[in-house]
Amino acid sequence: MGADRDDGRLLQPGDVIGILGGGQLGRMLALAAARLGFDVHIFTPEQKAPASRVAAASTIAAYDDLDAVRAFARRCDVITYEFENVPAATALAASEVAPLRPGARALDVAQDRLTEKRFLKEVGARTVSFCPVDGPQDMTDAAFVVLAGGAILKTRRMGYDGKGQARYAPGDDPAAAFAAIGEQPAILEALAPFRRELSIVAARSLNGDVAAFPLSENTHSDGILRTSLAPAQTDADTVEEAARIARSILESLDYVGVLAVELFQLEDGALLVNEIAPRVHNTGHWTMDACACCQFEQHVRAVAGWALGPSQAHSAAQMTNLIGEDVHRWRDWLARPGAVLHLYGKDEARPGRKMGHVNQLSALEG
């Protein structure tokens, strides 16, 4: 991607924040921005997108319609994005007209799992063993490096929520595994012998200040996040190491905004980085009700050039995703003491689709 063009402007209330993407993350960003006095303009190819339903304006156009992208950008004072698979040409076209925060380099790193793993090594973060795969023969050649305890074959691009992945163990048919992911350029990652999954959501401001929210402990099923518990019960060394990793990533990318780092914690306490997400993140949804300044407000503050808000938790929280038919239990959640319901305004509850989430609050321990 080309160099980002950012004049360092600070937004004023009433200015327009453009968001590339119209999903639930864009929706929650738009709500946070509106509370701070900004108008939000959504760019999305989707009719009746969740974010468009709460925004001041929307442009409905394909991401590859670069004339529409530039026209959208001319109506914005700054532009951000709500998902990491915004096409490179779209981000570049927008950044030629208005400041893009975070910058295009974060997309470049996060959109390719191999590039991401190599970047993490460069900034001193530990990862699982990995190797590039361009065909079944690469999997055979790499087996002695990666497959001590089995591995996961992942497409280098466009995979999320468990999509574009196949388990692979010694003795499996490499051609069958490669076919299962669509015979696309891939990365083979060793399985991590982790005891739990953690994540840290952190932000960096336009002037370089960094603030991190408390760690969350996360559980997944079928590749989809189910619950997050925060603040995670852990020791000071783990908190410090996670914050160090997040800061090194943010500073190396010259990042502006909120970023999430997904972590594996091993039996000995060591942390491995699974992946990064250059955006607000599902594992940070608990901050909406357990922190004075949630991840969405924090991102808005950062991209507007404002000072970051406090990132401490005032309550403990369990975030539960409402996936597919789970959303039909909304009445039950409304009746539960301490539960705060967030619905995304999606019209169809399909299997595996995130329809909303619930934050159940309790007192902080200690």
mmCIF file of C-alpha atoms in Angstrom:
data_model
loop_
_atom_site.group_PDB
_atom_site.id
_atom_site.type_symbol
_atom_site.label_atom_id
_atom_site.label_comp_id
_atom_site.label_asym_id
_atom_site.label_seq_id
_atom_site.Cartn_x
_atom_site.Cartn_y
_atom_site.Cartn_z
ATOM 1 C CA MET A 1 0.000 0.000 0.000
ATOM 2 C CA GLY A 2 1.094 3.538 -0.583
ATOM 3 C CA ALA A 3 2.217 5.954 2.085
ATOM 4 C CA ASP A 4 -0.501 7.339 4.321
ATOM 5 C CA ARG A 5 -1.249 11.039 3.962
ATOM 6 C CA ASP A 6 -2.226 12.471 7.341
ATOM 7 C CA ASP A 7 -2.003 16.181 8.057
ATOM 8 C CA GLY A 8 -2.432 15.602 11.794
ATOM 9 C CA ARG A 9 -5.724 17.449 11.980
ATOM 10 C CA LEU A 10 -7.734 17.415 15.207
ATOM 11 C CA LEU A 11 -11.476 17.107 14.797
ATOM 12 C CA GLN A 12 -14.037 19.423 16.341
ATOM 13 C CA PRO A 13 -17.528 18.405 17.499
ATOM 14 C CA GLY A 14 -19.770 18.431 14.437
ATOM 15 C CA ASP A 15 -17.049 17.117 12.120
ATOM 16 C CA VAL A 16 -17.623 13.958 10.101
ATOM 17 C CA ILE A 17 -15.985 10.602 10.766
ATOM 18 C CA GLY A 18 -16.165 8.222 7.824
ATOM 19 C CA ILE A 19 -16.248 4.486 8.478
ATOM 20 C CA LEU A 20 -15.390 1.890 5.842
ATOM 21 C CA GLY A 21 -17.723 -0.997 6.650
ATOM 22 C CA GLY A 22 -21.287 -1.182 7.859
ATOM 23 C CA GLY A 23 -21.371 -4.068 10.346
ATOM 24 C CA GLN A 24 -21.973 -4.164 14.072
ATOM 25 C CA LEU A 25 -18.567 -2.721 14.924
ATOM 26 C CA GLY A 26 -19.305 0.267 12.704
ATOM 27 C CA ARG A 27 -22.695 0.566 14.385
ATOM 28 C CA MET A 28 -21.186 0.728 17.869
ATOM 29 C CA LEU A 29 -18.498 3.159 16.681
ATOM 30 C CA ALA A 30 -21.194 5.377 15.187
ATOM 31 C CA LEU A 31 -23.162 5.395 18.438
ATOM 32 C CA ALA A 32 -20.037 6.313 20.423
ATOM 33 C CA ALA A 33 -19.116 9.052 17.929
ATOM 34 C CA ALA A 34 -22.608 10.544 18.034
ATOM 35 C CA ARG A 35 -22.424 10.815 21.816
ATOM 36 C CA LEU A 36 -19.241 12.878 21.410
ATOM 37 C CA GLY A 37 -20.917 15.224 18.926
ATOM 38 C CA PHE A 38 -19.621 13.818 15.648
ATOM 39 C CA ASP A 39 -21.578 12.890 12.560
ATOM 40 C CA VAL A 40 -20.751 9.507 11.042
ATOM 41 C CA HIS A 41 -20.807 8.635 7.357
ATOM 42 C CA ILE A 42 -20.798 4.910 6.539
ATOM 43 C CA PHE A 43 -19.418 3.396 3.334
ATOM 44 C CA THR A 44 -20.824 -0.074 2.728
ATOM 45 C CA PRO A 45 -22.013 -2.239 -0.170
ATOM 46 C CA GLU A 46 -24.848 -3.541 1.991
ATOM 47 C CA GLN A 47 -28.397 -2.230 1.936
ATOM 48 C CA LYS A 48 -29.781 -1.631 5.438
ATOM 49 C CA ALA A 49 -26.422 -2.303 7.076
ATOM 50 C CA PRO A 50 -26.434 -2.306 10.907
ATOM 51 C CA ALA A 51 -24.182 0.771 11.037
ATOM 52 C CA SER A 52 -26.182 2.701 8.450
ATOM 53 C CA ARG A 53 -29.283 2.450 10.624
ATOM 54 C CA VAL A 54 -27.706 4.673 13.304
ATOM 55 C CA ALA A 55 -25.433 6.920 11.203
ATOM 56 C CA ALA A 56 -25.987 10.439 9.894
ATOM 57 C CA ALA A 57 -25.252 9.400 6.298
ATOM 58 C CA SER A 58 -24.376 6.356 4.232
ATOM 59 C CA THR A 59 -22.879 5.685 0.843
ATOM 60 C CA ILE A 60 -24.073 2.373 -0.596
ATOM 61 C CA ALA A 61 -21.501 1.271 -3.170
ATOM 62 C CA ALA A 62 -19.082 -1.525 -3.932
ATOM 63 C CA TYR A 63 -15.636 -1.340 -2.384
ATOM 64 C CA ASP A 64 -14.075 -1.468 -5.844
ATOM 65 C CA ASP A 65 -16.047 1.606 -6.973
ATOM 66 C CA LEU A 66 -13.140 3.941 -6.326
ATOM 67 C CA ASP A 67 -14.943 6.997 -7.661
ATOM 68 C CA ALA A 68 -17.616 6.421 -5.022
ATOM 69 C CA VAL A 69 -14.910 5.895 -2.386
ATOM 70 C CA ARG A 70 -13.281 9.225 -3.222
ATOM 71 C CA ALA A 71 -16.631 11.035 -3.259
ATOM 72 C CA PHE A 72 -17.364 9.546 0.174
ATOM 73 C CA ALA A 73 -13.947 10.603 1.474
ATOM 74 C CA ARG A 74 -14.488 14.196 0.323
ATOM 75 C CA ARG A 75 -17.447 14.386 2.703
ATOM 76 C CA CYS A 76 -15.389 13.202 5.697
ATOM 77 C CA ASP A 77 -12.866 14.906 7.962
ATOM 78 C CA VAL A 78 -11.182 11.626 8.906
ATOM 79 C CA ILE A 79 -11.733 8.014 7.882
ATOM 80 C CA THR A 80 -11.423 4.781 9.816
ATOM 81 C CA TYR A 81 -12.481 1.185 9.215
ATOM 82 C CA GLU A 82 -14.430 -1.406 11.166
ATOM 83 C CA PHE A 83 -12.926 -4.576 9.681
ATOM 84 C CA GLU A 84 -9.469 -5.548 8.492
ATOM 85 C CA ASN A 85 -10.440 -6.918 5.079
ATOM 86 C CA VAL A 86 -11.134 -3.538 3.515
ATOM 87 C CA PRO A 87 -9.530 -3.875 0.047
ATOM 88 C CA ALA A 88 -6.141 -2.219 -0.253
ATOM 89 C CA ALA A 89 -7.229 -0.118 -3.244
ATOM 90 C CA THR A 90 -10.260 1.139 -1.298
ATOM 91 C CA ALA A 91 -8.181 2.219 1.686
ATOM 92 C CA LEU A 92 -5.591 3.876 -0.560
ATOM 93 C CA ALA A 93 -8.221 5.800 -2.530
ATOM 94 C CA ALA A 94 -9.796 7.065 0.690
ATOM 95 C CA SER A 95 -6.444 8.040 2.187
ATOM 96 C CA GLU A 96 -5.621 10.191 -0.843
ATOM 97 C CA VAL A 97 -8.545 12.457 0.064
ATOM 98 C CA ALA A 98 -8.780 12.418 3.875
ATOM 99 C CA PRO A 99 -6.644 11.160 6.787
ATOM 100 C CA LEU A 100 -6.974 7.384 7.270
ATOM 101 C CA ARG A 101 -6.645 6.307 10.899
ATOM 102 C CA PRO A 102 -5.327 3.678 11.526
ATOM 103 C CA GLY A 103 -3.090 3.887 8.484
ATOM 104 C CA ALA A 104 -2.929 1.509 5.553
ATOM 105 C CA ARG A 105 0.131 -0.341 6.866
ATOM 106 C CA ALA A 106 -1.926 -1.920 9.623
ATOM 107 C CA LEU A 107 -4.253 -3.359 6.976
ATOM 108 C CA ASP A 108 -1.308 -4.569 4.934
ATOM 109 C CA VAL A 109 0.053 -6.507 7.915
ATOM 110 C CA ALA A 110 -3.233 -7.881 9.221
ATOM 111 C CA GLN A 111 -4.669 -8.988 5.875
ATOM 112 C CA ASP A 112 -1.991 -11.611 5.268
ATOM 113 C CA ARG A 113 -1.348 -14.138 8.023
ATOM 114 C CA LEU A 114 2.186 -14.826 6.811
ATOM 115 C CA THR A 115 3.055 -11.121 6.708
ATOM 116 C CA GLU A 116 1.501 -10.758 10.158
ATOM 117 C CA LYS A 117 3.533 -13.597 11.681
ATOM 118 C CA ARG A 118 6.757 -12.227 10.224
ATOM 119 C CA PHE A 119 5.925 -8.752 11.512
ATOM 120 C CA LEU A 120 5.290 -10.100 14.999
ATOM 121 C CA LYS A 121 8.683 -11.778 15.003
ATOM 122 C CA GLU A 122 10.277 -8.474 13.970
ATOM 123 C CA VAL A 123 8.755 -6.606 16.926
ATOM 124 C CA GLY A 124 9.850 -9.253 19.427
ATOM 125 C CA ALA A 125 6.541 -11.055 19.986
ATOM 126 C CA ARG A 126 6.536 -14.836 20.263
ATOM 127 C CA THR A 127 4.318 -16.920 17.963
ATOM 128 C CA VAL A 128 3.823 -20.586 17.154
ATOM 129 C CA SER A 129 6.085 -22.169 14.557
ATOM 130 C CA PHE A 130 4.814 -21.546 11.043
ATOM 131 C CA CYS A 131 5.691 -21.897 7.389
ATOM 132 C CA PRO A 132 4.221 -20.685 4.082
ATOM 133 C CA VAL A 133 2.234 -23.141 1.971
ATOM 134 C CA ASP A 134 1.666 -22.674 -1.750
ATOM 135 C CA GLY A 135 0.738 -26.296 -2.427
ATOM 136 C CA PRO A 136 0.508 -29.776 -0.836
ATOM 137 C CA GLN A 137 4.217 -30.414 -1.330
ATOM 138 C CA ASP A 138 5.068 -27.516 0.980
ATOM 139 C CA MET A 139 3.092 -29.188 3.741
ATOM 140 C CA THR A 140 5.088 -32.383 3.387
ATOM 141 C CA ASP A 141 8.397 -30.545 3.306
ATOM 142 C CA ALA A 142 7.478 -28.465 6.356
ATOM 143 C CA ALA A 143 6.122 -31.292 8.467
ATOM 144 C CA PHE A 144 9.300 -31.859 10.426
ATOM 145 C CA VAL A 145 9.390 -28.165 11.364
ATOM 146 C CA VAL A 146 5.789 -27.558 12.311
ATOM 147 C CA LEU A 147 3.913 -30.740 12.995
ATOM 148 C CA ALA A 148 5.231 -32.052 16.281
ATOM 149 C CA GLY A 149 1.718 -31.971 17.712
ATOM 150 C CA GLY A 150 -0.406 -31.341 14.644
ATOM 151 C CA ALA A 151 -1.132 -28.068 12.896
ATOM 152 C CA ILE A 152 -3.753 -25.809 11.375
ATOM 153 C CA LEU A 153 -3.698 -24.890 7.711
ATOM 154 C CA LYS A 154 -5.071 -21.381 7.201
ATOM 155 C CA THR A 155 -5.603 -19.263 4.128
ATOM 156 C CA ARG A 156 -3.252 -16.313 4.185
ATOM 157 C CA ARG A 157 -6.094 -13.915 3.426
ATOM 158 C CA MET A 158 -9.791 -13.379 4.234
ATOM 159 C CA GLY A 159 -10.236 -15.954 6.999
ATOM 160 C CA TYR A 160 -12.155 -15.098 10.187
ATOM 161 C CA ASP A 161 -14.339 -16.820 12.793
ATOM 162 C CA GLY A 162 -12.804 -20.183 11.895
ATOM 163 C CA LYS A 163 -13.354 -19.832 8.152
ATOM 164 C CA GLY A 164 -10.593 -20.778 5.696
ATOM 165 C CA GLN A 165 -9.012 -23.276 8.097
ATOM 166 C CA ALA A 166 -8.381 -27.025 8.216
ATOM 167 C CA ARG A 167 -6.770 -29.191 10.893
ATOM 168 C CA TYR A 168 -3.772 -31.175 9.714
ATOM 169 C CA ALA A 169 -1.903 -33.933 11.513
ATOM 170 C CA PRO A 170 0.946 -36.262 10.557
ATOM 171 C CA GLY A 171 -0.415 -38.924 8.237
ATOM 172 C CA ASP A 172 -3.221 -36.753 6.836
ATOM 173 C CA ASP A 173 -3.499 -36.239 3.096
ATOM 174 C CA PRO A 174 -1.855 -32.870 2.267
ATOM 175 C CA ALA A 175 -3.805 -32.552 -0.985
ATOM 176 C CA ALA A 176 -7.126 -33.041 0.810
ATOM 177 C CA ALA A 177 -6.284 -30.421 3.436
ATOM 178 C CA PHE A 178 -5.169 -27.959 0.764
ATOM 179 C CA ALA A 179 -8.369 -28.596 -1.197
ATOM 180 C CA ALA A 180 -10.442 -27.989 1.958
ATOM 181 C CA ILE A 181 -9.282 -24.358 2.075
ATOM 182 C CA GLY A 182 -9.867 -23.789 -1.627
ATOM 183 C CA GLU A 183 -6.261 -24.379 -2.740
ATOM 184 C CA GLN A 184 -5.331 -20.829 -1.821
ATOM 185 C CA PRO A 185 -1.966 -19.483 -0.635
ATOM 186 C CA ALA A 186 -1.795 -20.531 3.006
ATOM 187 C CA ILE A 187 0.205 -20.726 6.194
ATOM 188 C CA LEU A 188 0.727 -23.840 8.268
ATOM 189 C CA GLU A 189 0.746 -23.089 11.999
ATOM 190 C CA ALA A 190 1.727 -25.469 14.749
ATOM 191 C CA LEU A 191 -0.948 -26.103 17.342
ATOM 192 C CA ALA A 192 -0.195 -24.149 20.487
ATOM 193 C CA PRO A 193 -0.283 -26.186 23.715
ATOM 194 C CA PHE A 194 -2.076 -23.364 25.506
ATOM 195 C CA ARG A 195 -4.021 -23.530 28.751
ATOM 196 C CA ARG A 196 -6.175 -20.496 28.029
ATOM 197 C CA GLU A 197 -6.814 -17.738 25.515
ATOM 198 C CA LEU A 198 -6.345 -14.116 26.522
ATOM 199 C CA SER A 199 -6.582 -10.835 24.675
ATOM 200 C CA ILE A 200 -5.574 -7.260 25.223
ATOM 201 C CA VAL A 201 -7.318 -4.291 23.632
ATOM 202 C CA ALA A 202 -5.192 -1.164 23.538
ATOM 203 C CA ALA A 203 -5.228 2.250 21.890
ATOM 204 C CA ARG A 204 -2.648 4.722 20.645
ATOM 205 C CA SER A 205 -3.425 8.397 20.188
ATOM 206 C CA LEU A 206 -2.315 10.729 17.425
ATOM 207 C CA ASN A 207 0.455 12.080 19.655
ATOM 208 C CA GLY A 208 1.682 8.597 20.631
ATOM 209 C CA ASP A 209 0.072 8.029 24.022
ATOM 210 C CA VAL A 210 -0.905 4.401 24.696
ATOM 211 C CA ALA A 211 -3.652 3.078 26.973
ATOM 212 C CA ALA A 212 -4.579 -0.572 27.457
ATOM 213 C CA PHE A 213 -7.759 -2.088 28.848
ATOM 214 C CA PRO A 214 -7.486 -4.981 31.316
ATOM 215 C CA LEU A 215 -6.894 -8.432 29.874
ATOM 216 C CA SER A 216 -9.861 -10.640 29.072
ATOM 217 C CA GLU A 217 -10.018 -14.438 29.120
ATOM 218 C CA ASN A 218 -11.877 -15.832 26.129
ATOM 219 C CA THR A 219 -13.570 -19.073 25.125
ATOM 220 C CA HIS A 220 -14.254 -20.094 21.536
ATOM 221 C CA SER A 221 -16.388 -22.768 19.911
ATOM 222 C CA ASP A 222 -16.272 -23.690 16.225
ATOM 223 C CA GLY A 223 -13.855 -20.827 15.690
ATOM 224 C CA ILE A 224 -16.299 -18.211 17.052
ATOM 225 C CA LEU A 225 -15.876 -16.271 20.292
ATOM 226 C CA ARG A 226 -18.506 -17.316 22.825
ATOM 227 C CA THR A 227 -17.562 -15.560 26.064
ATOM 228 C CA SER A 228 -15.056 -13.122 27.496
ATOM 229 C CA LEU A 229 -14.332 -12.691 31.203
ATOM 230 C CA ALA A 230 -12.700 -9.455 32.288
ATOM 231 C CA PRO A 231 -10.587 -8.443 33.980
ATOM 232 C CA ALA A 232 -8.887 -11.834 33.586
ATOM 233 C CA GLN A 233 -7.556 -13.400 36.771
ATOM 234 C CA THR A 234 -3.820 -13.242 36.251
ATOM 235 C CA ASP A 235 -0.558 -11.989 37.713
ATOM 236 C CA ALA A 236 1.178 -8.662 37.273
ATOM 237 C CA ASP A 237 3.929 -10.120 35.079
ATOM 238 C CA THR A 238 1.396 -11.391 32.554
ATOM 239 C CA VAL A 239 -0.370 -8.024 32.471
ATOM 240 C CA GLU A 240 2.941 -6.245 31.993
ATOM 241 C CA GLU A 241 4.077 -8.580 29.198
ATOM 242 C CA ALA A 242 0.760 -8.290 27.337
ATOM 243 C CA ALA A 243 0.928 -4.505 27.566
ATOM 244 C CA ARG A 244 4.529 -4.555 26.305
ATOM 245 C CA ILE A 245 3.521 -6.649 23.300
ATOM 246 C CA ALA A 246 0.592 -4.367 22.486
ATOM 247 C CA ARG A 247 2.708 -1.239 22.794
ATOM 248 C CA SER A 248 5.452 -2.629 20.538
ATOM 249 C CA ILE A 249 2.883 -3.466 17.845
ATOM 250 C CA LEU A 250 1.147 -0.084 18.080
ATOM 251 C CA GLU A 251 4.394 1.859 17.920
ATOM 252 C CA SER A 252 5.907 -0.225 15.117
ATOM 253 C CA LEU A 253 2.818 0.407 12.983
ATOM 254 C CA ASP A 254 2.664 4.126 13.943
ATOM 255 C CA TYR A 255 -0.905 3.179 14.762
ATOM 256 C CA VAL A 256 -3.752 5.533 15.644
ATOM 257 C CA GLY A 257 -6.855 3.943 17.165
ATOM 258 C CA VAL A 258 -7.809 0.749 18.975
ATOM 259 C CA LEU A 259 -6.133 -2.570 18.241
ATOM 260 C CA ALA A 260 -6.631 -6.037 19.724
ATOM 261 C CA VAL A 261 -3.983 -8.684 20.297
ATOM 262 C CA GLU A 262 -5.181 -12.272 20.723
ATOM 263 C CA LEU A 263 -2.871 -14.325 22.936
ATOM 264 C CA PHE A 264 -2.261 -17.938 23.909
ATOM 265 C CA GLN A 265 -0.996 -18.469 27.451
ATOM 266 C CA LEU A 266 1.074 -21.617 27.857
ATOM 267 C CA GLU A 267 1.310 -23.804 30.949
ATOM 268 C CA ASP A 268 4.503 -22.019 32.032
ATOM 269 C CA GLY A 269 2.765 -18.642 31.764
ATOM 270 C CA ALA A 270 4.462 -17.550 28.537
ATOM 271 C CA LEU A 271 2.411 -15.595 26.028
ATOM 272 C CA LEU A 272 2.246 -16.321 22.302
ATOM 273 C CA VAL A 273 0.523 -13.945 19.909
ATOM 274 C CA ASN A 274 -2.142 -15.710 17.873
ATOM 275 C CA GLU A 275 -3.153 -12.731 15.738
ATOM 276 C CA ILE A 276 -3.782 -9.016 15.758
ATOM 277 C CA ALA A 277 -6.917 -7.134 14.716
ATOM 278 C CA PRO A 278 -6.445 -3.487 13.648
ATOM 279 C CA ARG A 279 -9.848 -2.373 14.903
ATOM 280 C CA VAL A 280 -12.226 -2.520 17.825
ATOM 281 C CA HIS A 281 -12.743 -6.152 18.750
ATOM 282 C CA ASN A 282 -15.327 -8.620 20.019
ATOM 283 C CA THR A 283 -13.188 -9.403 23.082
ATOM 284 C CA GLY A 284 -13.428 -5.738 24.059
ATOM 285 C CA HIS A 285 -17.234 -5.512 24.008
ATOM 286 C CA TRP A 286 -17.303 -5.926 27.788
ATOM 287 C CA THR A 287 -15.794 -2.432 28.104
ATOM 288 C CA MET A 288 -19.108 -0.908 26.947
ATOM 289 C CA ASP A 289 -20.592 -1.387 30.414
ATOM 290 C CA ALA A 290 -17.628 -2.071 32.707
ATOM 291 C CA CYS A 291 -15.429 0.939 31.866
ATOM 292 C CA ALA A 292 -16.061 4.687 31.944
ATOM 293 C CA CYS A 293 -14.578 4.952 28.434
ATOM 294 C CA CYS A 294 -15.286 1.893 26.283
ATOM 295 C CA GLN A 295 -13.216 0.643 23.352
ATOM 296 C CA PHE A 296 -15.540 2.360 20.847
ATOM 297 C CA GLU A 297 -15.263 5.781 22.471
ATOM 298 C CA GLN A 298 -11.517 5.228 22.819
ATOM 299 C CA HIS A 299 -11.205 4.558 19.092
ATOM 300 C CA VAL A 300 -13.259 7.637 18.242
ATOM 301 C CA ARG A 301 -11.132 9.774 20.564
ATOM 302 C CA ALA A 302 -7.940 8.484 18.959
ATOM 303 C CA VAL A 303 -8.952 8.935 15.321
ATOM 304 C CA ALA A 304 -10.322 12.391 16.136
ATOM 305 C CA GLY A 305 -6.939 13.391 17.569
ATOM 306 C CA TRP A 306 -8.365 13.766 21.060
ATOM 307 C CA ALA A 307 -6.813 12.640 24.336
ATOM 308 C CA LEU A 308 -7.428 9.019 25.259
ATOM 309 C CA GLY A 309 -9.922 8.254 27.993
ATOM 310 C CA PRO A 310 -9.451 6.157 31.150
ATOM 311 C CA SER A 311 -9.071 2.448 30.447
ATOM 312 C CA GLN A 312 -9.571 1.032 33.940
ATOM 313 C CA ALA A 313 -12.524 -1.236 34.725
ATOM 314 C CA HIS A 314 -15.038 -0.151 37.375
ATOM 315 C CA SER A 315 -16.816 -3.533 37.269
ATOM 316 C CA ALA A 316 -16.071 -7.112 36.346
ATOM 317 C CA ALA A 317 -17.923 -8.436 33.320
ATOM 318 C CA GLN A 318 -18.792 -11.573 31.424
ATOM 319 C CA MET A 319 -19.527 -10.891 27.775
ATOM 320 C CA THR A 320 -21.644 -13.525 26.013
ATOM 321 C CA ASN A 321 -22.103 -13.436 22.254
ATOM 322 C CA LEU A 322 -25.610 -13.996 20.931
ATOM 323 C CA ILE A 323 -25.050 -16.140 17.864
ATOM 324 C CA GLY A 324 -27.765 -17.151 15.454
ATOM 325 C CA GLU A 325 -30.910 -18.286 17.248
ATOM 326 C CA ASP A 326 -29.460 -17.163 20.626
ATOM 327 C CA VAL A 327 -30.835 -13.719 19.898
ATOM 328 C CA HIS A 328 -34.395 -14.914 20.371
ATOM 329 C CA ARG A 329 -33.707 -15.127 24.127
ATOM 330 C CA TRP A 330 -33.532 -11.347 24.366
ATOM 331 C CA ARG A 331 -36.497 -11.206 26.746
ATOM 332 C CA ASP A 332 -34.735 -13.567 29.153
ATOM 333 C CA TRP A 333 -31.627 -11.399 29.170
ATOM 334 C CA LEU A 334 -33.642 -8.241 29.787
ATOM 335 C CA ALA A 335 -35.103 -9.840 32.903
ATOM 336 C CA ARG A 336 -31.744 -10.911 34.334
ATOM 337 C CA PRO A 337 -30.300 -8.576 37.023
ATOM 338 C CA GLY A 338 -26.912 -7.139 36.120
ATOM 339 C CA ALA A 339 -27.233 -8.037 32.430
ATOM 340 C CA VAL A 340 -26.947 -5.355 29.736
ATOM 341 C CA LEU A 341 -28.260 -6.314 26.294
ATOM 342 C CA HIS A 342 -26.788 -5.039 23.008
ATOM 343 C CA LEU A 343 -28.524 -6.011 19.753
ATOM 344 C CA TYR A 344 -27.059 -5.250 16.334
ATOM 345 C CA GLY A 345 -30.189 -4.635 14.289
ATOM 346 C CA LYS A 346 -29.621 -7.536 11.906
ATOM 347 C CA ASP A 347 -32.722 -8.846 10.185
ATOM 348 C CA GLU A 348 -31.916 -12.556 9.932
ATOM 349 C CA ALA A 349 -30.563 -14.895 12.621
ATOM 350 C CA ARG A 350 -28.411 -17.236 10.541
ATOM 351 C CA PRO A 351 -26.254 -19.994 12.106
ATOM 352 C CA GLY A 352 -22.877 -18.602 13.132
ATOM 353 C CA ARG A 353 -23.979 -14.982 12.693
ATOM 354 C CA LYS A 354 -23.283 -12.575 15.552
ATOM 355 C CA MET A 355 -26.616 -10.961 16.386
ATOM 356 C CA GLY A 356 -25.748 -9.185 19.614
ATOM 357 C CA HIS A 357 -24.065 -9.621 22.962
ATOM 358 C CA VAL A 358 -24.823 -9.411 26.667
ATOM 359 C CA ASN A 359 -22.580 -7.966 29.371
ATOM 360 C CA GLN A 360 -23.223 -9.368 32.838
ATOM 361 C CA LEU A 361 -21.695 -7.080 35.451
ATOM 362 C CA SER A 362 -20.444 -7.868 38.949
ATOM 363 C CA ALA A 363 -18.217 -6.259 41.551
ATOM 364 C CA LEU A 364 -14.471 -6.286 41.039
ATOM 365 C CA GLU A 365 -12.627 -8.685 43.292
ATOM 366 C CA GLY A 366 -10.241 -7.197 45.783
#
